[in-house]
Amino acid sequence: MMKISGLYSGGVITNYHCSSRCGHCLYNCGPERSADYIPGFMTAKIFSSLKAQGCRSIHVGGGEPFLNFSGLLDFARIAQECGIAIEYIETNSSWYKDHDETVVKLEKLLDAGINCLLLSVSPFHNEYIPLRKFNGVLAACRTTGMQVFLWISEFYQELATLDADEKHSLQEYAQAFGSDAPGALMRRYSLTMRGRALETFRDQLRPQSYDDLCSTSGPCRNLTDTSHFHIDLYGNYIPGLCTGLAVALEDLGDELTVDKYPVLTTLYEHGIRGLTVWAEGQGWRPQKADYVSKCELCTEIRLYLSNRDFFPVELAPAEFYNEYS
Ligand code: SF4
Ligand code: SF4
């Protein structure tokens, strides 16, 4: 029986649109994603669901939340009204223009009850955003008293040795820190190998035959793990950090039915092997002899189903799958 209840710790995705297109992005965010931003009614609806599941604090992520600053302020104010604490807002600093403007924005956020930012810094981000912008937001945080933590600080030490006014590709990163440095990011970042991360690091993962993969993979019980959950701007609860899969807010706390959630309930009860059997009944056939992980195979099957517009409720947001077309 698959049921998602007792939400512990998680975040709200205000938008999927992003100024960066990081190679490790779990959510396939980027400039090509819709500029949709979480509307006020959805913010209030999500907070109500969170409270019903015992959760009273969240972090904010994206996409890049600062790309719609008035939307972000509205979000923070609704959180105050609803009694939901915001632990921190994740940002890639790309929106930084100058010190004074950034100070004004941070002061508005402080007034709205936000007192901490997570500043993303990594070679993935530095491919699209010069470190100068990160340094600018950091300086404005110090001016305003906004708390900050760097994710991940050890990368800052490395990137600070490069030209802060320039972006640097992973090839340039390899030239500066050794040819193994990009590959080592997989371990140093503790990446979840789904979404774009899987595409970026595919060549470094060991392929397994289709039959071996199916026979050795167990049920996907991570799907009900609520220790680090995300809910997006459309009201999709993303189970088990399995991006492209979704549970409707109104179904949190209840047993998920096979009729409404055939993919999720099959993965939860019978794993990837069960999904392949079920998907073959829908006309899918494996496209390759080898796969680097069950999640690669799962994505292939879901892509097939999403192209047939089978299950909009649990294969969402549809835009996630555009990455593979
Ligand atoms: S990891 Fe963050 S900054 Fe990078 S593309 Fe994804 S949402 Fe944007
Ligand atoms: S196989 Fe699918 S459901 Fe299971 S962990 Fe991978 S992406 Fe998630």
Coordinates of C-alpha atoms and ligand atoms in Angstrom, one line a residue:
M1 CA 0.0 0.0 0.0
M2 CA 1.6 3.3 -1.1
K3 CA 0.8 6.2 1.1
I4 CA 2.6 9.5 1.6
S5 CA 2.0 11.0 5.0
G6 CA 3.8 12.7 7.9
L7 CA 5.9 15.2 5.9
Y8 CA 9.1 15.8 7.7
S9 CA 11.4 18.2 5.8
G10 CA 11.1 19.7 2.4
G11 CA 11.0 22.6 0.0
V12 CA 8.6 24.4 -2.3
I13 CA 9.6 24.9 -5.9
T14 CA 8.3 28.4 -6.9
N15 CA 9.3 28.1 -10.6
Y16 CA 11.2 25.8 -13.0
H17 CA 12.5 28.7 -15.1
C18 CA 16.1 29.2 -14.5
S19 CA 18.9 31.5 -15.7
S20 CA 21.3 28.5 -15.4
R21 CA 21.2 25.1 -17.1
C22 CA 23.4 23.2 -14.7
G23 CA 24.6 19.7 -15.8
H24 CA 23.6 18.2 -12.4
C25 CA 20.0 19.7 -12.2
L26 CA 17.6 17.0 -10.9
Y27 CA 14.6 19.0 -12.1
N28 CA 15.8 19.7 -15.7
C29 CA 15.5 23.5 -15.0
G30 CA 16.7 26.0 -17.5
P31 CA 16.0 29.2 -19.5
E32 CA 13.7 27.2 -21.8
R33 CA 11.3 26.2 -19.0
S34 CA 8.0 28.1 -18.6
A35 CA 8.2 31.4 -16.7
D36 CA 5.2 30.3 -14.6
Y37 CA 5.6 31.3 -10.9
I38 CA 3.6 30.0 -8.0
P39 CA 0.3 31.8 -7.6
G40 CA -0.9 33.0 -4.2
F41 CA -3.8 30.6 -4.1
M42 CA -1.5 27.6 -4.7
T43 CA 0.9 28.8 -2.0
A44 CA -1.9 28.9 0.5
K45 CA -3.2 25.5 -0.7
I46 CA 0.3 23.9 -0.3
F47 CA 0.8 25.4 3.2
S48 CA -2.6 24.1 4.3
S49 CA -1.6 20.6 3.0
L50 CA 1.8 20.8 4.8
K51 CA 0.2 21.7 8.1
A52 CA -2.3 18.8 7.7
Q53 CA 0.7 16.5 7.4
G54 CA 2.5 18.0 10.4
C55 CA 5.0 20.2 8.6
R56 CA 5.4 23.9 9.6
S57 CA 8.6 24.9 7.9
I58 CA 10.1 24.6 4.4
H59 CA 12.8 25.9 2.2
V60 CA 12.3 27.6 -1.1
G61 CA 13.9 26.4 -4.3
G62 CA 13.5 26.4 -8.1
G63 CA 14.4 27.1 -10.8
E64 CA 15.7 30.4 -9.7
P65 CA 13.2 31.9 -7.2
F66 CA 14.6 35.5 -7.6
L67 CA 13.6 35.7 -11.3
N68 CA 10.2 36.9 -10.1
F69 CA 11.0 39.0 -7.1
S70 CA 7.5 40.3 -6.4
G71 CA 6.2 36.8 -6.7
L72 CA 8.9 35.7 -4.1
L73 CA 7.9 38.5 -1.7
D74 CA 4.2 37.5 -2.0
F75 CA 5.2 33.9 -1.3
A76 CA 7.1 35.0 1.9
R77 CA 4.2 37.1 3.1
I78 CA 1.7 34.3 2.6
A79 CA 4.0 32.0 4.6
Q80 CA 4.0 34.6 7.4
E81 CA 0.2 34.8 7.4
C82 CA -0.1 30.9 7.3
G83 CA 2.4 30.3 10.1
I84 CA 4.9 28.5 7.9
A85 CA 8.5 29.3 8.6
I86 CA 10.9 29.6 5.7
E87 CA 14.2 28.1 6.6
Y88 CA 16.1 29.5 3.6
I89 CA 15.8 30.5 0.0
E90 CA 18.1 28.8 -2.6
T91 CA 19.6 31.1 -5.2
N92 CA 22.2 31.0 -7.9
S93 CA 22.9 34.8 -7.6
S94 CA 22.4 35.3 -11.4
W95 CA 20.0 38.2 -10.7
Y96 CA 22.6 40.3 -9.1
K97 CA 23.1 43.7 -10.7
D98 CA 24.6 46.0 -8.1
H99 CA 25.1 46.3 -4.4
D100 CA 22.5 48.9 -3.6
E101 CA 19.7 47.2 -5.5
T102 CA 20.5 43.8 -3.9
V103 CA 20.5 45.4 -0.4
V104 CA 17.0 46.8 -1.1
K105 CA 15.8 43.4 -2.1
L106 CA 17.3 41.6 0.8
E107 CA 15.8 44.2 3.3
K108 CA 12.4 43.6 1.8
L109 CA 12.8 39.8 2.3
L110 CA 14.0 40.4 5.9
D111 CA 10.9 42.5 6.5
A112 CA 8.9 39.6 5.2
G113 CA 10.4 37.2 7.7
I114 CA 13.2 35.6 5.5
N115 CA 16.5 35.6 7.3
C116 CA 18.7 33.1 5.4
L117 CA 19.8 32.4 1.9
L118 CA 21.5 29.3 0.5
L119 CA 23.9 30.5 -2.1
S120 CA 24.7 27.9 -4.7
V121 CA 28.3 27.7 -5.8
S122 CA 29.7 24.9 -7.9
P123 CA 31.5 24.3 -11.2
F124 CA 28.1 23.4 -12.7
H125 CA 26.7 26.9 -11.8
N126 CA 29.9 28.6 -12.9
E127 CA 29.4 27.4 -16.4
Y128 CA 26.5 29.9 -16.6
I129 CA 27.1 32.4 -13.8
P130 CA 30.3 34.3 -13.1
L131 CA 31.5 34.2 -9.5
R132 CA 31.3 38.0 -9.4
K133 CA 27.5 37.8 -9.0
F134 CA 27.8 35.3 -6.2
N135 CA 30.4 37.6 -4.5
G136 CA 28.0 40.5 -4.9
V137 CA 25.0 38.7 -3.2
L138 CA 27.4 37.6 -0.4
A139 CA 28.5 41.1 0.2
A140 CA 24.9 42.4 0.3
C141 CA 24.0 39.6 2.8
R142 CA 26.8 40.9 5.0
T143 CA 25.6 44.5 4.7
T144 CA 22.0 43.6 5.6
G145 CA 22.6 40.9 8.2
M146 CA 20.9 38.3 6.0
Q147 CA 22.3 34.9 7.1
V148 CA 23.9 32.8 4.4
F149 CA 25.3 29.4 3.8
L150 CA 27.2 28.3 0.8
W151 CA 26.4 25.1 -1.1
I152 CA 29.0 23.8 -1.5
S153 CA 31.7 25.9 0.2
E154 CA 34.6 23.7 -0.8
F155 CA 33.9 24.6 -4.5
Y156 CA 34.1 28.3 -3.7
Q157 CA 37.8 27.9 -2.7
E158 CA 38.5 26.4 -6.1
L159 CA 36.4 28.8 -8.2
A160 CA 37.9 31.8 -6.4
T161 CA 41.2 31.0 -8.1
L162 CA 39.6 31.6 -11.5
D163 CA 38.6 34.9 -13.1
A164 CA 35.5 36.0 -11.2
D165 CA 34.2 38.1 -14.1
E166 CA 34.0 35.1 -16.4
K167 CA 32.0 31.9 -16.7
H168 CA 34.0 28.7 -17.0
S169 CA 33.0 25.5 -18.8
L170 CA 33.6 22.1 -17.3
Q171 CA 36.4 21.7 -19.8
E172 CA 38.1 24.9 -18.4
Y173 CA 37.5 23.5 -14.9
A174 CA 39.3 20.3 -16.0
Q175 CA 42.2 22.4 -17.4
A176 CA 42.5 24.2 -14.1
F177 CA 42.0 21.3 -11.7
G178 CA 42.9 18.1 -13.6
S179 CA 41.1 16.0 -16.1
D180 CA 39.5 13.9 -13.4
A181 CA 38.0 16.9 -11.7
P182 CA 34.6 17.0 -13.6
G183 CA 34.1 13.3 -13.0
A184 CA 34.8 13.7 -9.3
L185 CA 32.0 16.1 -9.0
M186 CA 29.6 13.2 -9.0
R187 CA 31.0 12.0 -5.7
R188 CA 31.8 15.4 -4.2
Y189 CA 28.3 16.7 -4.8
S190 CA 26.6 13.4 -3.7
L191 CA 24.5 13.7 -6.8
T192 CA 21.1 12.0 -7.1
M193 CA 21.5 10.3 -10.5
R194 CA 18.2 11.4 -12.1
G195 CA 17.0 14.2 -14.3
R196 CA 19.9 16.0 -16.1
A197 CA 22.5 14.6 -13.7
L198 CA 21.9 11.2 -15.2
E199 CA 22.4 12.5 -18.8
T200 CA 25.6 14.4 -17.8
F201 CA 27.3 11.5 -16.0
R202 CA 25.9 8.6 -18.1
D203 CA 29.3 7.8 -19.6
Q204 CA 30.8 7.3 -16.2
L205 CA 28.2 4.8 -14.9
R206 CA 28.5 1.1 -15.5
P207 CA 25.9 -0.3 -17.8
Q208 CA 24.0 -3.4 -16.8
S209 CA 22.0 -5.7 -19.1
Y210 CA 18.3 -5.1 -19.2
D211 CA 17.6 -8.6 -17.7
D212 CA 20.2 -8.2 -14.9
L213 CA 18.8 -4.8 -14.0
C214 CA 15.2 -6.1 -13.8
S215 CA 16.1 -9.2 -11.8
T216 CA 18.3 -7.4 -9.2
S217 CA 16.2 -4.2 -8.6
G218 CA 13.8 -4.2 -5.7
P219 CA 10.7 -2.2 -5.0
C220 CA 11.2 1.6 -5.1
R221 CA 10.4 2.2 -1.4
N222 CA 12.1 5.6 -1.5
L223 CA 8.9 6.9 -3.1
T224 CA 7.3 7.3 0.4
D225 CA 10.3 8.8 2.0
T226 CA 9.3 12.2 3.4
S227 CA 12.7 13.2 4.9
H228 CA 13.5 15.5 2.0
F229 CA 10.4 16.2 -0.2
H230 CA 9.5 18.8 -2.7
I231 CA 6.2 20.3 -3.9
D232 CA 6.1 22.4 -7.0
L233 CA 4.1 25.5 -8.1
Y234 CA 1.5 23.3 -9.8
G235 CA 0.7 21.4 -6.6
N236 CA 2.7 18.3 -7.6
Y237 CA 4.2 16.5 -4.6
I238 CA 7.4 14.9 -6.1
P239 CA 7.8 11.5 -4.4
G240 CA 11.2 10.2 -3.4
L241 CA 13.1 12.8 -5.4
C242 CA 11.9 11.0 -8.5
T243 CA 11.5 13.9 -10.8
G244 CA 8.8 13.7 -13.5
L245 CA 6.6 11.8 -11.1
A246 CA 3.9 13.5 -9.1
V247 CA 1.2 12.9 -6.4
A248 CA -1.7 15.4 -6.2
L249 CA -1.8 17.4 -3.0
E250 CA -5.3 16.2 -2.2
D251 CA -4.0 12.6 -2.2
L252 CA -1.4 13.1 0.5
G253 CA -2.2 11.1 3.6
D254 CA -4.4 8.6 1.6
E255 CA -3.6 5.3 0.1
L256 CA -2.8 5.9 -3.6
T257 CA -5.0 3.9 -5.9
V258 CA -3.9 1.8 -8.8
D259 CA -6.5 3.4 -11.0
K260 CA -5.2 6.9 -10.6
Y261 CA -1.5 6.0 -10.0
P262 CA -0.6 2.9 -12.0
V263 CA 3.0 3.8 -12.6
L264 CA 3.8 4.9 -9.0
T265 CA 2.0 2.1 -7.3
T266 CA 3.7 -0.5 -9.6
L267 CA 7.1 1.0 -8.9
Y268 CA 6.4 1.1 -5.2
E269 CA 5.2 -2.5 -5.0
H270 CA 7.1 -4.3 -7.7
G271 CA 10.0 -2.0 -8.7
I272 CA 11.3 -1.5 -12.2
R273 CA 10.7 -5.1 -13.1
G274 CA 7.0 -4.7 -12.4
L275 CA 6.9 -1.5 -14.4
T276 CA 8.4 -3.1 -17.5
V277 CA 5.8 -5.9 -17.4
W278 CA 3.0 -3.4 -17.0
A279 CA 4.5 -1.0 -19.7
E280 CA 4.8 -3.8 -22.2
G281 CA 1.1 -4.2 -21.8
Q282 CA 0.8 -0.6 -22.9
G283 CA 2.9 -1.2 -26.0
W284 CA 6.3 -0.1 -24.7
R285 CA 9.4 -2.1 -25.7
P286 CA 13.0 -1.6 -24.3
Q287 CA 15.0 0.6 -26.6
K288 CA 18.4 -0.7 -25.5
A289 CA 20.2 -3.8 -24.4
D290 CA 22.0 -2.1 -21.5
Y291 CA 21.0 0.6 -19.0
V292 CA 23.2 2.5 -16.5
S293 CA 20.5 2.4 -13.8
K294 CA 16.9 1.4 -13.1
C295 CA 16.1 5.2 -13.1
E296 CA 17.3 5.5 -16.7
L297 CA 15.0 2.7 -17.7
C298 CA 12.2 4.2 -15.6
T299 CA 12.6 7.5 -17.4
E300 CA 12.5 5.8 -20.8
I301 CA 9.2 4.1 -20.0
R302 CA 7.7 7.3 -18.6
L303 CA 8.8 9.2 -21.6
Y304 CA 7.0 6.7 -23.8
L305 CA 3.9 7.0 -21.7
S306 CA 4.0 10.8 -21.5
N307 CA 4.2 11.0 -25.3
R308 CA 1.0 9.1 -25.4
D309 CA -0.6 11.5 -22.9
F310 CA -1.6 8.5 -20.8
F311 CA -1.3 9.7 -17.2
P312 CA -1.1 13.4 -16.7
V313 CA -1.7 13.2 -13.0
E314 CA 1.3 11.1 -12.1
L315 CA 3.6 12.1 -15.0
A316 CA 4.0 15.7 -14.3
P317 CA 4.9 18.4 -15.0
A318 CA 4.7 17.4 -18.7
E319 CA 7.5 20.0 -19.5
F320 CA 10.0 17.9 -17.5
Y321 CA 9.9 15.4 -20.4
N322 CA 10.7 18.0 -23.1
E323 CA 14.4 17.6 -22.1
Y324 CA 14.4 14.2 -23.8
S325 CA 12.7 15.2 -27.1
Ligands
SF4_1 S1 20.6 23.3 -10.2 FE1 19.6 25.2 -9.6 S2 20.6 26.9 -10.6 FE2 21.2 25.0 -11.7 S3 19.7 24.8 -13.4 FE3 18.8 23.6 -11.6 S4 17.5 25.1 -10.5 FE4 18.9 26.3 -11.9
SF4_2 S1 13.2 3.5 -10.8 FE1 11.9 5.3 -11.1 S2 10.7 5.3 -9.2 FE2 12.4 4.0 -8.8 S3 14.0 5.3 -7.8 FE3 14.4 5.3 -10.1 S4 13.2 7.1 -10.9 FE4 12.4 6.6 -8.8

